[in-house]
mmCIF file of C-alpha atoms in Angstrom:
data_model
loop_
_atom_site.group_PDB
_atom_site.id
_atom_site.type_symbol
_atom_site.label_atom_id
_atom_site.label_comp_id
_atom_site.label_asym_id
_atom_site.label_seq_id
_atom_site.Cartn_x
_atom_site.Cartn_y
_atom_site.Cartn_z
ATOM 1 C CA MET A 14 89.925 76.669 74.976
ATOM 2 C CA SER A 15 93.165 78.659 75.319
ATOM 3 C CA ASN A 16 91.418 81.930 74.402
ATOM 4 C CA ALA A 17 88.390 81.281 76.589
ATOM 5 C CA ARG A 18 87.792 83.720 79.419
ATOM 6 C CA SER A 19 88.290 82.304 82.899
ATOM 7 C CA LEU A 20 86.245 83.223 85.950
ATOM 8 C CA ALA A 21 89.195 85.329 87.089
ATOM 9 C CA ASP A 22 89.079 87.192 83.744
ATOM 10 C CA VAL A 23 85.374 87.919 84.212
ATOM 11 C CA PHE A 24 85.770 89.310 87.717
ATOM 12 C CA ALA A 25 88.805 91.375 86.729
ATOM 13 C CA ALA A 26 86.818 92.921 83.857
ATOM 14 C CA ALA A 27 83.845 93.661 86.103
ATOM 15 C CA ARG A 28 86.100 95.298 88.701
ATOM 16 C CA SER A 29 87.685 97.443 85.996
ATOM 17 C CA GLU A 30 84.186 98.626 85.055
ATOM 18 C CA LYS A 31 83.375 99.301 88.741
ATOM 19 C CA ARG A 32 80.451 96.940 88.828
ATOM 20 C CA ALA A 33 79.495 93.517 90.102
ATOM 21 C CA ALA A 34 79.365 90.527 87.773
ATOM 22 C CA LEU A 35 75.944 89.140 86.864
ATOM 23 C CA ILE A 36 75.487 85.361 87.064
ATOM 24 C CA GLY A 37 72.356 83.803 85.561
ATOM 25 C CA TYR A 38 71.078 80.348 86.476
ATOM 26 C CA LEU A 39 68.855 78.088 84.387
ATOM 27 C CA PRO A 40 68.376 74.315 84.519
ATOM 28 C CA ALA A 41 69.756 72.395 81.537
ATOM 29 C CA GLY A 42 66.904 71.047 79.434
ATOM 30 C CA PHE A 43 64.544 73.938 80.265
ATOM 31 C CA PRO A 44 62.115 74.960 78.850
ATOM 32 C CA ASN A 45 62.830 71.719 76.957
ATOM 33 C CA ARG A 46 65.896 69.954 75.573
ATOM 34 C CA ALA A 47 65.432 71.394 72.082
ATOM 35 C CA GLN A 48 65.278 75.041 73.241
ATOM 36 C CA SER A 49 67.577 74.981 76.254
ATOM 37 C CA ALA A 50 70.698 76.162 74.415
ATOM 38 C CA ASP A 51 68.663 79.029 72.920
ATOM 39 C CA ALA A 52 67.586 80.039 76.432
ATOM 40 C CA PHE A 53 71.210 80.279 77.538
ATOM 41 C CA ARG A 54 72.129 82.221 74.403
ATOM 42 C CA ALA A 55 69.338 84.680 75.244
ATOM 43 C CA VAL A 56 70.647 85.382 78.756
ATOM 44 C CA ILE A 57 74.224 85.646 77.447
ATOM 45 C CA ASP A 58 73.062 88.148 74.832
ATOM 46 C CA GLY A 59 71.212 90.040 77.558
ATOM 47 C CA GLY A 60 74.444 90.540 79.480
ATOM 48 C CA CYS A 61 75.057 87.714 81.939
ATOM 49 C CA ASP A 62 78.795 87.621 82.648
ATOM 50 C CA ILE A 63 78.630 84.003 83.803
ATOM 51 C CA VAL A 64 75.892 81.447 83.134
ATOM 52 C CA GLU A 65 75.156 78.791 85.719
ATOM 53 C CA VAL A 66 73.955 75.594 84.000
ATOM 54 C CA GLY A 67 71.958 73.534 86.465
ATOM 55 C CA MET A 68 71.886 69.750 86.237
ATOM 56 C CA PRO A 69 68.234 68.751 86.812
ATOM 57 C CA TYR A 70 67.918 66.420 89.785
ATOM 58 C CA SER A 71 64.959 64.517 91.163
ATOM 59 C CA ASP A 72 65.726 65.036 94.860
ATOM 60 C CA PRO A 73 67.017 68.600 95.309
ATOM 61 C CA VAL A 74 67.708 70.063 98.755
ATOM 62 C CA MET A 75 68.327 73.693 97.749
ATOM 63 C CA ASP A 76 65.891 74.314 94.899
ATOM 64 C CA GLY A 77 62.739 76.299 95.559
ATOM 65 C CA PRO A 78 59.417 75.563 93.822
ATOM 66 C CA THR A 79 60.135 77.553 90.635
ATOM 67 C CA VAL A 80 63.498 75.932 89.930
ATOM 68 C CA GLN A 81 62.266 72.523 91.032
ATOM 69 C CA ALA A 82 59.301 72.691 88.663
ATOM 70 C CA ALA A 83 61.624 73.693 85.802
ATOM 71 C CA ALA A 84 63.999 70.846 86.640
ATOM 72 C CA ASP A 85 61.081 68.404 86.739
ATOM 73 C CA ARG A 86 60.095 69.508 83.221
ATOM 74 C CA ALA A 87 63.668 69.001 82.026
ATOM 75 C CA LEU A 88 63.805 65.536 83.563
ATOM 76 C CA ALA A 89 60.427 64.626 82.076
ATOM 77 C CA ASP A 90 61.838 65.599 78.676
ATOM 78 C CA GLY A 91 64.679 63.133 79.223
ATOM 79 C CA THR A 92 67.540 65.537 80.044
ATOM 80 C CA LYS A 93 70.746 63.643 80.858
ATOM 81 C CA ILE A 94 74.275 64.714 81.728
ATOM 82 C CA THR A 95 75.216 64.413 78.064
ATOM 83 C CA ASP A 96 72.517 66.991 77.239
ATOM 84 C CA MET A 97 73.852 69.280 79.975
ATOM 85 C CA LEU A 98 77.372 69.006 78.531
ATOM 86 C CA ARG A 99 76.027 69.840 75.052
ATOM 87 C CA ILE A 100 74.378 72.958 76.453
ATOM 88 C CA VAL A 101 77.580 73.973 78.255
ATOM 89 C CA GLU A 102 79.430 73.655 74.947
ATOM 90 C CA ALA A 103 76.806 75.735 73.133
ATOM 91 C CA ALA A 104 76.993 78.457 75.793
ATOM 92 C CA SER A 105 80.777 78.564 75.627
ATOM 93 C CA GLU A 106 80.789 78.675 71.828
ATOM 94 C CA HIS A 107 78.319 81.590 72.014
ATOM 95 C CA GLY A 108 80.837 83.596 74.029
ATOM 96 C CA GLY A 109 79.468 82.770 77.463
ATOM 97 C CA VAL A 110 81.383 81.683 80.539
ATOM 98 C CA PRO A 111 79.518 78.619 81.817
ATOM 99 C CA VAL A 112 79.796 76.941 85.194
ATOM 100 C CA VAL A 113 77.679 73.973 86.245
ATOM 101 C CA MET A 114 75.597 73.663 89.411
ATOM 102 C CA THR A 115 74.874 70.069 90.315
ATOM 103 C CA TYR A 116 74.097 67.911 93.292
ATOM 104 C CA TRP A 117 76.828 65.396 93.917
ATOM 105 C CA ALA A 118 75.041 62.098 93.209
ATOM 106 C CA PRO A 119 74.890 62.561 89.405
ATOM 107 C CA VAL A 120 78.639 63.296 89.350
ATOM 108 C CA THR A 121 79.520 60.124 91.239
ATOM 109 C CA ARG A 122 77.245 58.071 88.995
ATOM 110 C CA TYR A 123 78.946 59.497 85.887
ATOM 111 C CA GLY A 124 82.421 59.112 87.404
ATOM 112 C CA VAL A 125 84.133 62.023 89.118
ATOM 113 C CA ASP A 126 87.221 62.254 86.909
ATOM 114 C CA ALA A 127 85.251 61.566 83.723
ATOM 115 C CA PHE A 128 82.764 64.310 84.667
ATOM 116 C CA ALA A 129 85.558 66.818 85.233
ATOM 117 C CA ARG A 130 87.250 65.819 81.980
ATOM 118 C CA ASP A 131 84.078 66.077 79.895
ATOM 119 C CA LEU A 132 82.971 69.323 81.533
ATOM 120 C CA ALA A 133 86.345 70.927 80.827
ATOM 121 C CA ASN A 134 86.311 69.649 77.241
ATOM 122 C CA ALA A 135 82.828 71.130 76.758
ATOM 123 C CA GLY A 136 84.060 74.568 77.831
ATOM 124 C CA GLY A 137 82.863 74.560 81.443
ATOM 125 C CA ARG A 138 84.936 76.712 83.781
ATOM 126 C CA GLY A 139 83.917 75.273 87.115
ATOM 127 C CA LEU A 140 81.371 73.539 89.295
ATOM 128 C CA ILE A 141 79.043 74.690 92.084
ATOM 129 C CA THR A 142 78.277 71.830 94.469
ATOM 130 C CA PRO A 143 75.574 72.752 97.012
ATOM 131 C CA ASP A 144 75.546 69.409 98.824
ATOM 132 C CA LEU A 145 79.279 68.600 98.749
ATOM 133 C CA ILE A 146 81.298 69.889 101.705
ATOM 134 C CA PRO A 147 85.049 70.448 101.323
ATOM 135 C CA ASP A 148 86.029 67.880 103.928
ATOM 136 C CA GLU A 149 84.346 65.171 101.795
ATOM 137 C CA ALA A 150 85.567 66.525 98.446
ATOM 138 C CA ASP A 151 89.063 65.050 98.070
ATOM 139 C CA GLU A 152 88.160 63.195 94.862
ATOM 140 C CA TRP A 153 86.581 66.310 93.330
ATOM 141 C CA ILE A 154 89.460 68.555 94.380
ATOM 142 C CA ALA A 155 91.899 66.160 92.666
ATOM 143 C CA ALA A 156 89.806 65.849 89.489
ATOM 144 C CA SER A 157 89.089 69.583 89.196
ATOM 145 C CA THR A 158 92.781 70.348 89.661
ATOM 146 C CA THR A 159 93.756 67.830 86.972
ATOM 147 C CA HIS A 160 91.287 69.261 84.459
ATOM 148 C CA GLY A 161 91.654 72.949 85.304
ATOM 149 C CA LEU A 162 88.178 73.592 86.697
ATOM 150 C CA ASP A 163 87.271 76.040 89.450
ATOM 151 C CA ARG A 164 85.594 74.755 92.621
ATOM 152 C CA ILE A 165 82.757 76.833 94.045
ATOM 153 C CA PHE A 166 81.545 75.756 97.466
ATOM 154 C CA LEU A 167 78.778 77.482 99.437
ATOM 155 C CA VAL A 168 78.869 79.458 102.650
ATOM 156 C CA ALA A 169 75.754 80.362 104.611
ATOM 157 C CA PRO A 170 74.781 82.677 107.452
ATOM 158 C CA SER A 171 74.958 79.658 109.758
ATOM 159 C CA SER A 172 78.596 78.848 108.831
ATOM 160 C CA THR A 173 80.873 78.915 111.859
ATOM 161 C CA PRO A 174 84.183 80.816 111.573
ATOM 162 C CA GLU A 175 86.047 77.515 111.293
ATOM 163 C CA ARG A 176 83.691 76.172 108.605
ATOM 164 C CA LEU A 177 83.855 79.447 106.727
ATOM 165 C CA GLN A 178 87.652 79.374 106.623
ATOM 166 C CA MET A 179 87.779 75.704 105.603
ATOM 167 C CA THR A 180 85.265 76.308 102.815
ATOM 168 C CA VAL A 181 86.936 79.343 101.256
ATOM 169 C CA ASP A 182 90.344 77.660 101.485
ATOM 170 C CA SER A 183 88.945 74.937 99.194
ATOM 171 C CA CYS A 184 87.294 77.355 96.744
ATOM 172 C CA SER A 185 88.635 78.811 93.537
ATOM 173 C CA GLY A 186 86.969 81.126 91.029
ATOM 174 C CA PHE A 187 84.551 82.613 93.540
ATOM 175 C CA VAL A 188 82.678 81.840 96.749
ATOM 176 C CA TYR A 189 78.894 81.343 96.641
ATOM 177 C CA ALA A 190 77.243 83.084 99.585
ATOM 178 C CA ALA A 191 73.637 82.080 100.242
ATOM 179 C CA SER A 192 71.785 85.277 101.164
ATOM 180 C CA THR A 193 69.422 83.551 103.534
ATOM 181 C CA MET A 194 68.705 80.222 105.147
ATOM 182 C CA GLY A 195 66.388 78.232 102.909
ATOM 183 C CA VAL A 196 65.865 77.335 99.280
ATOM 184 C CA THR A 197 66.071 79.271 96.023
ATOM 185 C CA GLY A 198 63.231 81.479 94.896
ATOM 186 C CA ALA A 199 62.431 85.080 94.079
ATOM 187 C CA ARG A 200 61.637 87.037 97.239
ATOM 188 C CA ALA A 201 60.279 90.472 98.069
ATOM 189 C CA GLU A 202 63.438 91.309 100.029
ATOM 190 C CA ILE A 203 66.972 89.977 100.184
ATOM 191 C CA GLY A 204 67.939 88.422 103.481
ATOM 192 C CA GLN A 205 69.441 90.919 105.909
ATOM 193 C CA LEU A 206 72.036 88.327 106.862
ATOM 194 C CA ALA A 207 73.802 88.557 103.492
ATOM 195 C CA PRO A 208 75.924 91.720 104.046
ATOM 196 C CA ARG A 209 77.260 90.357 107.318
ATOM 197 C CA LEU A 210 78.019 86.991 105.689
ATOM 198 C CA VAL A 211 79.935 88.696 102.874
ATOM 199 C CA ALA A 212 81.903 90.764 105.394
ATOM 200 C CA ARG A 213 82.772 87.649 107.387
ATOM 201 C CA THR A 214 83.815 85.844 104.194
ATOM 202 C CA ARG A 215 86.045 88.757 103.113
ATOM 203 C CA GLU A 216 87.948 88.393 106.363
ATOM 204 C CA CYS A 217 88.903 84.874 105.226
ATOM 205 C CA THR A 218 89.714 85.233 101.505
ATOM 206 C CA ASP A 219 90.523 87.545 98.618
ATOM 207 C CA LEU A 220 88.359 85.498 96.228
ATOM 208 C CA PRO A 221 85.319 87.211 94.680
ATOM 209 C CA ILE A 222 82.062 86.583 96.555
ATOM 210 C CA GLY A 223 78.756 86.042 94.776
ATOM 211 C CA VAL A 224 75.408 86.352 96.537
ATOM 212 C CA GLY A 225 72.385 84.347 95.458
ATOM 213 C CA LEU A 226 68.950 83.183 96.625
ATOM 214 C CA GLY A 227 66.011 85.526 96.342
ATOM 215 C CA VAL A 228 67.282 88.001 93.709
ATOM 216 C CA ARG A 229 64.465 89.211 91.454
ATOM 217 C CA THR A 230 64.595 92.916 90.669
ATOM 218 C CA PRO A 231 67.104 95.607 89.621
ATOM 219 C CA GLU A 232 66.717 96.999 93.150
ATOM 220 C CA HIS A 233 67.877 93.659 94.564
ATOM 221 C CA VAL A 234 70.852 93.678 92.184
ATOM 222 C CA ARG A 235 71.746 97.260 93.111
ATOM 223 C CA GLU A 236 71.580 96.385 96.795
ATOM 224 C CA ILE A 237 73.805 93.298 96.505
ATOM 225 C CA ALA A 238 76.240 94.961 94.080
ATOM 226 C CA SER A 239 76.972 97.544 96.782
ATOM 227 C CA TYR A 240 78.746 94.923 98.917
ATOM 228 C CA ALA A 241 79.376 91.756 96.829
ATOM 229 C CA ASP A 242 81.403 90.930 93.707
ATOM 230 C CA ALA A 243 78.653 89.029 91.887
ATOM 231 C CA VAL A 244 74.863 88.827 91.913
ATOM 232 C CA ILE A 245 73.306 85.441 91.153
ATOM 233 C CA VAL A 246 69.793 85.284 89.649
ATOM 234 C CA GLY A 247 67.869 82.055 89.103
ATOM 235 C CA SER A 248 64.136 81.757 89.713
ATOM 236 C CA ALA A 249 63.345 85.130 88.143
ATOM 237 C CA LEU A 250 65.128 84.041 84.954
ATOM 238 C CA VAL A 251 63.262 80.746 84.917
ATOM 239 C CA SER A 252 59.958 82.629 85.088
ATOM 240 C CA ALA A 253 61.092 85.023 82.347
ATOM 241 C CA ILE A 254 62.109 82.170 80.022
ATOM 242 C CA ASP A 255 58.604 80.764 80.418
ATOM 243 C CA GLU A 256 57.306 84.053 79.019
ATOM 244 C CA GLY A 257 59.717 83.995 76.066
ATOM 245 C CA LEU A 258 63.364 84.469 75.138
ATOM 246 C CA GLU A 259 62.944 88.183 74.403
ATOM 247 C CA GLN A 260 61.426 88.718 77.834
ATOM 248 C CA ALA A 261 64.357 86.891 79.409
ATOM 249 C CA SER A 262 66.926 88.976 77.512
ATOM 250 C CA ALA A 263 65.100 92.153 78.533
ATOM 251 C CA LEU A 264 65.113 91.107 82.194
ATOM 252 C CA VAL A 265 68.840 90.371 82.031
ATOM 253 C CA ARG A 266 69.540 93.759 80.450
ATOM 254 C CA SER A 267 67.658 95.523 83.238
ATOM 255 C CA LEU A 268 69.513 93.529 85.896
ATOM 256 C CA ARG A 269 72.878 94.089 84.215
ATOM 257 C CA GLU A 270 72.324 97.864 84.201
ATOM 258 C CA ALA A 271 71.848 97.709 87.957
ATOM 259 C CA THR A 272 75.221 96.042 88.599
ATOM 260 C CA GLY A 273 77.013 99.357 88.198
ATOM 261 C CA SER A 274 76.234 100.492 91.703
ATOM 262 C CA ALA A 275 79.131 98.530 93.211
#
């Protein structure tokens, strides 16, 4: 893994090209376990700088209907953490920079240190934890430090100044800024609260800031790339994968071209 690109490498390269980084989310095991690695290869080939590998979970609090339906299909096909780790490894070996998004319960069931160890060994660069707050994350902070993984916590428009500072102080790699209050899902417009949230977050940290929730079109990407360091796309990619791998790669290419407006 010594030659693998880190999240810091990715953001430095994007800055040098005067654009935002593009982060693509798909659930592990979607559209099924057999084809999931191919789906990630397709979005990497399309131009995603970072791929977000979601661990399917039966009781999500952040997933909208599109992602939840995809995760349900992955779970019905028997997707386990070992499958997710295999997909992370395949994405890394294909030249991608994978991070994992998971709710916290599966990590504790697997074992926090063992999860960090196996994720790092598979080529994962970090973990996004939507339902783990920094003040309850001592075990994860220790394990991620031991195994060299980045920690990506979420900030939201409702975050108080104190909560915002505490959260970014515990982050590494980048900060995930939710563009709106609510769940994931492609929307007609990006939440108007996102630019203000990014500005507030920049007052607290020099880390890159990625904006997700609701991104669907090149226009959305262009808009977010004008004020954030990364654009995160999920539900639109899930829908594209359902239409075929070529369609997904084409969507990613169109979104990647729009990142240059930063």
